[in-house]
mmCIF file of C-alpha atoms in Angstrom:
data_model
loop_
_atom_site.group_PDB
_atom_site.id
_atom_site.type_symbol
_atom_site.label_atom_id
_atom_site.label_comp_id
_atom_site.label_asym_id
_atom_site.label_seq_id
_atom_site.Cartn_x
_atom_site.Cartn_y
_atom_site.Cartn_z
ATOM 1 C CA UNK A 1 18.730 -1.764 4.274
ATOM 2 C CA UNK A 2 21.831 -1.761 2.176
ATOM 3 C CA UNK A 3 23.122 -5.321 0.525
ATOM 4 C CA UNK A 4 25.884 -5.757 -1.798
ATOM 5 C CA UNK A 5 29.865 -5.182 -2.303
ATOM 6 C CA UNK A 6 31.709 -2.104 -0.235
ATOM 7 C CA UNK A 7 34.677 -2.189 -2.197
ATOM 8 C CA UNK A 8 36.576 0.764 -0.768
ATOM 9 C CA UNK A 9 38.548 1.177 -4.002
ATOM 10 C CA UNK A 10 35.191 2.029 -6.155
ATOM 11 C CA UNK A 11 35.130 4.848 -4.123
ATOM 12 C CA UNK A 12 36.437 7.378 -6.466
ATOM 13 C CA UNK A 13 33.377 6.028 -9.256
ATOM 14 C CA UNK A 14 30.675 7.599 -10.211
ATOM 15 C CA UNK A 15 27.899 7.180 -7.979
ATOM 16 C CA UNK A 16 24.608 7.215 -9.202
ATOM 17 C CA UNK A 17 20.949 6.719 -7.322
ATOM 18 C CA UNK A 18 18.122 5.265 -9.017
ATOM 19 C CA UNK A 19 14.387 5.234 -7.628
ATOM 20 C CA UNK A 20 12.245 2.712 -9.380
ATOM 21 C CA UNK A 21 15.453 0.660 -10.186
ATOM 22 C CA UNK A 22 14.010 -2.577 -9.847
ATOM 23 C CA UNK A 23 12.455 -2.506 -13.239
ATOM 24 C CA UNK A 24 11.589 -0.837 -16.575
ATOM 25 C CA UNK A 25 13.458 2.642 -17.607
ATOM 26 C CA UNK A 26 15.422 2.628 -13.604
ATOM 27 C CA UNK A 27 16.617 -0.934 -14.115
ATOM 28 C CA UNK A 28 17.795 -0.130 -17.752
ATOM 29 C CA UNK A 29 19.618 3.160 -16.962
ATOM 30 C CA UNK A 30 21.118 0.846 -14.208
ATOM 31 C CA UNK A 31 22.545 -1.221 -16.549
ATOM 32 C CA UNK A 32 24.167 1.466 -18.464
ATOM 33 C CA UNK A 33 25.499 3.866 -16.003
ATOM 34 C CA UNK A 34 27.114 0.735 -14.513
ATOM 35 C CA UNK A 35 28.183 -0.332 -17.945
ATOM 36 C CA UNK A 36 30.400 2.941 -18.122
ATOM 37 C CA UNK A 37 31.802 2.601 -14.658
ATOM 38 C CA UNK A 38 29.250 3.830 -12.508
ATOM 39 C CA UNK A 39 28.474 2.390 -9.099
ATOM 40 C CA UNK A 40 24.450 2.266 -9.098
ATOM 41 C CA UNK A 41 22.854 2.462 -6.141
ATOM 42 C CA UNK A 42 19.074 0.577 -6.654
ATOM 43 C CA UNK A 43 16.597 2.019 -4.791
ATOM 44 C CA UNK A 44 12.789 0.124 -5.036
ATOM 45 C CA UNK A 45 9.741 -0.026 -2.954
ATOM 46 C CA UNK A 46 10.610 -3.930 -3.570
ATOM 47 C CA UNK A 47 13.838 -5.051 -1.711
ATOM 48 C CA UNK A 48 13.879 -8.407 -3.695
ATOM 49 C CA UNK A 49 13.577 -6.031 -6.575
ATOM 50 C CA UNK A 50 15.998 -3.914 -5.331
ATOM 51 C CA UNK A 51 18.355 -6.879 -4.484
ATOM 52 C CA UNK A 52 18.329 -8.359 -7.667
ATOM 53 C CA UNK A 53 18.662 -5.405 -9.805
ATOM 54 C CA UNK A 54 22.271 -4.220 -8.234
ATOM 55 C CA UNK A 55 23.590 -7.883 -8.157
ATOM 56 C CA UNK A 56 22.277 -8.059 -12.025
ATOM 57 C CA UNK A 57 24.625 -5.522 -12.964
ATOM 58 C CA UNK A 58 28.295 -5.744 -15.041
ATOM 59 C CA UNK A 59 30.937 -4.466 -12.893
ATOM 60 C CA UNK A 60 30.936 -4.830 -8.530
ATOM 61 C CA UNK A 61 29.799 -2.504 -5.501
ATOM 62 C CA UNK A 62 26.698 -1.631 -6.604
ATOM 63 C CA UNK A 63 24.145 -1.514 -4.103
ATOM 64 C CA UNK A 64 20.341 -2.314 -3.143
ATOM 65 C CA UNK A 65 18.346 -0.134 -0.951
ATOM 66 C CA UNK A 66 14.751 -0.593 0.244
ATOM 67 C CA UNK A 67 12.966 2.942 -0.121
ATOM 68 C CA UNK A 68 9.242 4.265 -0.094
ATOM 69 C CA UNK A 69 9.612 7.323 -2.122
ATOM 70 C CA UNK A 70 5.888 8.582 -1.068
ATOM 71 C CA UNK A 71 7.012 8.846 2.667
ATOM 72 C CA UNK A 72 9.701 11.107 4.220
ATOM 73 C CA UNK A 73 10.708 9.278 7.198
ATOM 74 C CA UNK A 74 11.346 6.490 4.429
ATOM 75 C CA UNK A 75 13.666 8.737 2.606
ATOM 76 C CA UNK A 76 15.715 10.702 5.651
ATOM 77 C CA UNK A 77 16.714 6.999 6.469
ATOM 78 C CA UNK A 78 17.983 6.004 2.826
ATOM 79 C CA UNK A 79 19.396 9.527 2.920
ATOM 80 C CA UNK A 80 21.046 8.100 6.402
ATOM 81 C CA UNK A 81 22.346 4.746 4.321
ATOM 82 C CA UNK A 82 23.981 6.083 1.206
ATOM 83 C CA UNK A 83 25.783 8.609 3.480
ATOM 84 C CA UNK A 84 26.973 5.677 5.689
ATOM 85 C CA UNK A 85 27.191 3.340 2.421
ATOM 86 C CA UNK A 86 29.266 5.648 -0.289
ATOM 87 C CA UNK A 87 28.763 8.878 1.520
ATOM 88 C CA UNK A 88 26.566 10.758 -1.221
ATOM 89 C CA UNK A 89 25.741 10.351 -4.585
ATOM 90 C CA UNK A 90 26.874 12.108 -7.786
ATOM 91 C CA UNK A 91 23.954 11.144 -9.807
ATOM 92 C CA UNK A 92 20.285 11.272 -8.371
ATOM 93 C CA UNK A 93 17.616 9.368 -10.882
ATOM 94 C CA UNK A 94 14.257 10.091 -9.638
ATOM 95 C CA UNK A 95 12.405 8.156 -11.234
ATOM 96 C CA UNK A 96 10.257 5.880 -9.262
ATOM 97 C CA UNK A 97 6.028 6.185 -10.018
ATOM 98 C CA UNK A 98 2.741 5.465 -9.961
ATOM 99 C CA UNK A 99 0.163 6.000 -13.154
ATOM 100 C CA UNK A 100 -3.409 6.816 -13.364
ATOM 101 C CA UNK A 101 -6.076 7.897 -15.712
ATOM 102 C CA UNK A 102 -9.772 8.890 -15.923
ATOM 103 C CA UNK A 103 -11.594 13.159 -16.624
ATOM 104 C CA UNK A 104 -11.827 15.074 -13.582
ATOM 105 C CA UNK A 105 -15.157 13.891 -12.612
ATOM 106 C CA UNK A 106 -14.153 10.434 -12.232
ATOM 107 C CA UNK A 107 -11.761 11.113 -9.647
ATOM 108 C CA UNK A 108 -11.903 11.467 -6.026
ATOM 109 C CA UNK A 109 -9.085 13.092 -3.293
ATOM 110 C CA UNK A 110 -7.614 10.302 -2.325
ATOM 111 C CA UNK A 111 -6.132 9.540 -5.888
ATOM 112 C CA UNK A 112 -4.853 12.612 -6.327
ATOM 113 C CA UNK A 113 -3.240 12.713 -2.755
ATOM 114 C CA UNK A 114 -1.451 9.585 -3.951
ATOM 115 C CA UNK A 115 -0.220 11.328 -6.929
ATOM 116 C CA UNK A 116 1.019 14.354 -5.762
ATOM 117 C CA UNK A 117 2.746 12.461 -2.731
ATOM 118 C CA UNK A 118 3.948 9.246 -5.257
ATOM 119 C CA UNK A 119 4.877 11.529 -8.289
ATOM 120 C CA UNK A 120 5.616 14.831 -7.376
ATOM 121 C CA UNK A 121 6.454 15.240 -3.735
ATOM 122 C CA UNK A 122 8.682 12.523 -3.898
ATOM 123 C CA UNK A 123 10.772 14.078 -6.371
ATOM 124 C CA UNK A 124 10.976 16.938 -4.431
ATOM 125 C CA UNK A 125 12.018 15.042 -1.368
ATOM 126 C CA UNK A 126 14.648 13.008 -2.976
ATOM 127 C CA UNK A 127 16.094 16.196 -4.508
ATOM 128 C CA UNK A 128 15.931 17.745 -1.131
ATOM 129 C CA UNK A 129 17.727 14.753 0.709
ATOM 130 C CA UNK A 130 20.730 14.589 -1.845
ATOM 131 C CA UNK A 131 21.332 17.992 -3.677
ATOM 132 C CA UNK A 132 23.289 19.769 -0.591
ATOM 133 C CA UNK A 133 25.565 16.950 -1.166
ATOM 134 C CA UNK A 134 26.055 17.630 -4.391
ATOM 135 C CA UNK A 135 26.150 21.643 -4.159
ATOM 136 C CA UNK A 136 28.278 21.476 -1.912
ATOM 137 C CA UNK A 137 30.751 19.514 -3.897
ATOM 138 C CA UNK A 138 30.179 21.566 -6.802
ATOM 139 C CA UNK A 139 29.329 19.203 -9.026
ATOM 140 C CA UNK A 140 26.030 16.701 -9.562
ATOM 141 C CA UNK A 141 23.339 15.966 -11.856
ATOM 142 C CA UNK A 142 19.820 15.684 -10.884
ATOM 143 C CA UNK A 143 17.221 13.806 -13.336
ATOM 144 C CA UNK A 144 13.584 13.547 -12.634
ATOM 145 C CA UNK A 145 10.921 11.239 -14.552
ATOM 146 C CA UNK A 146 8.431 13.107 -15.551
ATOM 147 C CA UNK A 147 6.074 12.236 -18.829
ATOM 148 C CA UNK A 148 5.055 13.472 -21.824
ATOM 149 C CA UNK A 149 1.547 13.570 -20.005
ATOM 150 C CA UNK A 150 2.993 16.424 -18.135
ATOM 151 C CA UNK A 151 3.687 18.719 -21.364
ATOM 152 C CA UNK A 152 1.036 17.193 -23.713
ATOM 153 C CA UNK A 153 -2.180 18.798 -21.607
ATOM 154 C CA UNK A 154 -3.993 16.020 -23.085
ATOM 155 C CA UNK A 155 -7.882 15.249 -21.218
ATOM 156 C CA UNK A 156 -8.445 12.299 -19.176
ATOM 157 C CA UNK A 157 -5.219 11.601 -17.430
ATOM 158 C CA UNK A 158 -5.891 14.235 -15.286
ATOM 159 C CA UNK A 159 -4.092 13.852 -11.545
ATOM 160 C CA UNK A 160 -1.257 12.250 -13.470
ATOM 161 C CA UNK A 161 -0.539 14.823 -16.248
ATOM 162 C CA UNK A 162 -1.111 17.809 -13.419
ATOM 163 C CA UNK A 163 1.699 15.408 -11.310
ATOM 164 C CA UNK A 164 4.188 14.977 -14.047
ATOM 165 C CA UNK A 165 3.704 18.880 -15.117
ATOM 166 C CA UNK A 166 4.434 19.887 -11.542
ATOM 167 C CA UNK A 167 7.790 17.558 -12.113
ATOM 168 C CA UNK A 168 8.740 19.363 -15.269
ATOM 169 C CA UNK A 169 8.220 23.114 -13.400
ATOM 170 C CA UNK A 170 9.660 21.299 -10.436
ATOM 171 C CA UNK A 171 12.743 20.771 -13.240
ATOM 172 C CA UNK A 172 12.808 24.230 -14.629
ATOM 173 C CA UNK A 173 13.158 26.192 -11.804
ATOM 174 C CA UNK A 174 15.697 23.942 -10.138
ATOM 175 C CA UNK A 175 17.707 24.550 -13.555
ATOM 176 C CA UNK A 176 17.566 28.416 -12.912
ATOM 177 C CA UNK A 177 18.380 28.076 -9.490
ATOM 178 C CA UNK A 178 21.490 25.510 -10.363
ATOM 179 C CA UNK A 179 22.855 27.609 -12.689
ATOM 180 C CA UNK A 180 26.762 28.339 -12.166
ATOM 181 C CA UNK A 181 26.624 25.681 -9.092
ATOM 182 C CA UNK A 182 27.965 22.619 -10.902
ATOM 183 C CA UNK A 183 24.901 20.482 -10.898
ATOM 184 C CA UNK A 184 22.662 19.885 -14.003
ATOM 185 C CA UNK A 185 19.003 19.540 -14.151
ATOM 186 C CA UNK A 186 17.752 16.757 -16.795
ATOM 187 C CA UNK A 187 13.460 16.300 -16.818
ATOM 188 C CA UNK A 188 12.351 12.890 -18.917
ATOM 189 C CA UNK A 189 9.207 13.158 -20.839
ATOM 190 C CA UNK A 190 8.697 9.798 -22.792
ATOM 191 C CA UNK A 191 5.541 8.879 -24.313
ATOM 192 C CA UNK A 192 4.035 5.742 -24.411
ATOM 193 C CA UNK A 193 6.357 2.578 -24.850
ATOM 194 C CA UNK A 194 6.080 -1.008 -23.145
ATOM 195 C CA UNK A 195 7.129 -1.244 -19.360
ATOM 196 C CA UNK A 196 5.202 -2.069 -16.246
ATOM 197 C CA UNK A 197 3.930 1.381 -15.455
ATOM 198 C CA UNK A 198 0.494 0.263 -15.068
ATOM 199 C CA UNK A 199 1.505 -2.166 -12.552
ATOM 200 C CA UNK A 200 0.338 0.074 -9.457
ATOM 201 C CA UNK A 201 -2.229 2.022 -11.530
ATOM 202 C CA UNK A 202 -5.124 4.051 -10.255
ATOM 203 C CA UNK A 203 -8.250 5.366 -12.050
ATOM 204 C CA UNK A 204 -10.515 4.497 -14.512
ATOM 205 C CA UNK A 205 -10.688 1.118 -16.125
ATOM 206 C CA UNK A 206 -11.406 2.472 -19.607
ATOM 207 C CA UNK A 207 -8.731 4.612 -19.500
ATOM 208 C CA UNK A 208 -5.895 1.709 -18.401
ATOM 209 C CA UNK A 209 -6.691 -0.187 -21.487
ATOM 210 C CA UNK A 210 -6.580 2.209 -23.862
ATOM 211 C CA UNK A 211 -2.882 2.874 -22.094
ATOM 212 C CA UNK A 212 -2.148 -0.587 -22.315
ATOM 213 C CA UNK A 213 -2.919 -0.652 -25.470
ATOM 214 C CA UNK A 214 -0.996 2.202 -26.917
ATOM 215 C CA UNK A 215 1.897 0.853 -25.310
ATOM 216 C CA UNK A 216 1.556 -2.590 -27.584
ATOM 217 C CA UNK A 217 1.322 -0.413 -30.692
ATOM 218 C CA UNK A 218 4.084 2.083 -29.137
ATOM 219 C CA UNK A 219 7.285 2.034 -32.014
ATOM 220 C CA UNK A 220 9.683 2.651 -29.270
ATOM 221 C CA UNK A 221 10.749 -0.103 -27.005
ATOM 222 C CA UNK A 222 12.471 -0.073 -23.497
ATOM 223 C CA UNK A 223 15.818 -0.537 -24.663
ATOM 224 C CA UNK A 224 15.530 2.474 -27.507
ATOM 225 C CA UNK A 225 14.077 4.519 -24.951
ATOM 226 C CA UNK A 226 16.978 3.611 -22.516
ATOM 227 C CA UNK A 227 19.127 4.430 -25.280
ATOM 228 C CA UNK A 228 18.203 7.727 -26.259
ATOM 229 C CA UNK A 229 17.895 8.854 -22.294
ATOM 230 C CA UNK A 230 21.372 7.681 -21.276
ATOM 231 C CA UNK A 231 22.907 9.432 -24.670
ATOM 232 C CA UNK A 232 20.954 12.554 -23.852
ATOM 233 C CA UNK A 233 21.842 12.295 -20.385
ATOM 234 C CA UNK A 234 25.581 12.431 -20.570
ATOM 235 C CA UNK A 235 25.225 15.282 -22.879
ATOM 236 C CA UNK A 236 23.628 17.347 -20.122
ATOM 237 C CA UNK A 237 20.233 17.678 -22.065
ATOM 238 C CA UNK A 238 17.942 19.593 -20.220
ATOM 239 C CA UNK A 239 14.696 18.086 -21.820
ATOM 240 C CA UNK A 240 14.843 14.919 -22.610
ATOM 241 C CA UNK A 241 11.772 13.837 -24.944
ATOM 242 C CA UNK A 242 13.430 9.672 -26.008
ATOM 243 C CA UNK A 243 10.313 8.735 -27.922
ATOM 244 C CA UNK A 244 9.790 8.734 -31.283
ATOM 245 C CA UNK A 245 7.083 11.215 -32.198
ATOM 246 C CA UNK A 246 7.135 13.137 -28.904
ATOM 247 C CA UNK A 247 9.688 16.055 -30.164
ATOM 248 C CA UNK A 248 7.201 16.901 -33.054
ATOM 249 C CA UNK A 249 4.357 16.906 -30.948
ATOM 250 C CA UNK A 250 5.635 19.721 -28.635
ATOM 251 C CA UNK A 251 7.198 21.632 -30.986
ATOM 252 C CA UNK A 252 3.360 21.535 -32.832
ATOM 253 C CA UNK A 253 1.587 22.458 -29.749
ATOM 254 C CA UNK A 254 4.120 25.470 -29.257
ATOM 255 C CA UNK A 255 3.962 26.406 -32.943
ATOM 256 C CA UNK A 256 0.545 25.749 -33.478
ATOM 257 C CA UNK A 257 -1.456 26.113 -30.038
ATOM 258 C CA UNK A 258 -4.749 26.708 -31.804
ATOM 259 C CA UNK A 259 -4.572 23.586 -33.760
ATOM 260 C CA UNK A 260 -3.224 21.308 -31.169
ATOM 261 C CA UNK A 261 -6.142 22.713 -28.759
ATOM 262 C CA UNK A 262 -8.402 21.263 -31.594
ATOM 263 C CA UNK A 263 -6.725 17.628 -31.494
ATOM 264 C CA UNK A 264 -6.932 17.587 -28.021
ATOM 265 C CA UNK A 265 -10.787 18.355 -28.296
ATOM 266 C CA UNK A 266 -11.251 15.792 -30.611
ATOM 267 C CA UNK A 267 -9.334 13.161 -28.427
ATOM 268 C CA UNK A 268 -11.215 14.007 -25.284
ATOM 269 C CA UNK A 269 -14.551 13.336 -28.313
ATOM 270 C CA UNK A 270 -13.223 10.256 -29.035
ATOM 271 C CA UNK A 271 -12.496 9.158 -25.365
ATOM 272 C CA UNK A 272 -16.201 10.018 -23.946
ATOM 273 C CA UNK A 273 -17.797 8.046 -27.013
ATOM 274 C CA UNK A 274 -15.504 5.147 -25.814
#
C-alpha cells in the first residue's frame, strides 16, 4: 500500500523506484536522487521500512510501497500502485537482495531456489513490470544490483555469484536490446563494504563471518559507495564497479586470466583450511 504526499504539481519530477529502499545502498541512492529533485518511490519487503525511508527524505511526494520482490503476484500489484500513484516511473533501481555463501557441496535446492527467485528473477520481473512504460515513452533508465561476486568467479559463494552473474548477463543483453530506444541499462558490481546485506543471509556459517569480516576491514564505506554509484549513474555508466579495488581486479582477470585463475585457487586453499 502506498503512504505519503500526492502533490499533483511534482508530477512533472523525476520519478524514480527503488527496491531494497529501506536501508543500505537503496536508502542512500534515495537520499540523493531526491536530493536533486527526484520523487523516490521506496519500495521494501518492510512497510515500516518502507514508510520511514520516503518520509526521511529532503524534498515532498515521495512515496512508500510494501513489495515482495521474490513473488509476482506481489509485484503486478505494486506495478498496479505506482500506475495509480504517479502513473510509471522514469527510474527503476532494482536493487533489493538476499546473500549467501558456502562450495557447491554445502548447498542444497532450496537455497538456490531462493536465490534465483530473490536475486535474479526478481530483477527480471521488476524490469518486466516497468520497462513498457518507459519504452514506450522513449526515455528511462533501468539499474540492477548485481555484485562483484557475479564477475569475480571467486569459489565458495556459489548460488550467489551464479545469481548476481545471471544479473550482469541479465544487464548486457537488455543494453543491446535498448539500444536506440531511449532507456539506459546501468549493472552495480560493488565489492565488499559495510551494510546489512547479511541480514537475511543463507549458507554456511564459516563463510558469513569471513563476509562480515571483510566488510569491517572494507576501505569503502556506504556513503563513498553511494557516491560513486549516483555520479556514475547520471553519467549513464553502463558498469558500474564503486569500490575501491574492484576496477583493477577485473581488468586483471581479463588481462591476466591465467594468473587470476591461480589466486582464485589459492583462495578456495585458503577457505577449505579455514
Amino acid at each position: 500500500m502506498a503512504a505519503g504526499s500526492t502533490n499533483p504539481a511534482s508530477s512533472a519530477r523525476l520519478r524514480v523506484l527503488i527496491t531494497g529502499a529501506g536501508s543500505g545502498l537503496g536508502l542512500a541512492l534515495a537520499q540523493r536522487y531526491a536530493r536533486d529533485g527526484a520523487r523516490v518511490l521506496c519500495v521494501d519487503l518492510d512497510p515500516a521500512r518502507a514508510q520511514a525511508a520516503a518520509s526521511g527524505l529532503p524534498g515532498d511526494g515521495h512515496l512508500a510501497f510494501q513489495a515482495d520482490v521474490g513473488d509476482d503476484a506481489s509485484i503486478d500489484a505494486l506495478k498496479a500502485e505506482v500506475d495509480a500513484a504517479v502513473g510509471g516511473v522514469d527510474v527503476l533501481v532494482n536493487n533489493a537482495g538476499i546473500a549467501s555463501g558456502g562450495a557447491l557441496l554445502g548447498t542444497d535446492m532450496a537455497e538456490w531456489r531462493r536465490l534465483i527467485e530473490v536475486d535474479l528473477l526478481s530483477v527480471v520481473r521488476c524490469t518486466l513490470a516497468f520497462l513498457p512504460g518507459m519504452v514506450e515513452r522513449g526515455r528511462g533508465h533501468v539499474v540492477s544490483t548485481a555484485s562483484f561476486a557475479g564477475l569475480a568467479g571467486a569459489p565458495g559463494i556459489m548460488s550467489y555469484g551464479v545469481a548476481k552473474a545471471g544479473v550482469v548477463a541479465f544487464s548486457e543483453q537488455l543494453r543491446a536490446e535498448m539500444h536506440g530506444t531511449g532507456v539506459d541499462v546501468s549493472v552495480l558490481c560493488p565489492a565488499f563494504f559495510r551494510t546489512n546485506l547479511l541480514e537475511n543471509f543463507h549458507g554456511d556459517a564459516k563463510v558469513r563471518g569471513m563476509a562480515s569480516r571483510m566488510m569491517d576491514k572494507s576501505p569503502d564505506t556506504l556513503d563513498s559507495v553511494a557516491d560513486a554509484t549516483y555520479a556514475a549513474l547520471q553519467a549513464r555508466t553502463f558498469l558500474v564497479l564503486p569500490t575501491k579495488h574492484e576496477p583493477m581486479r577485473w581488468r586483471l582477470k581479463r588481462w591476466f586470466p591465467n594468473w587470476y585463475f591461480k589466486k582464485l585457487v589459492e583462495t578456495a586453499g585458503a577457505m577449505r583450511r579455514g
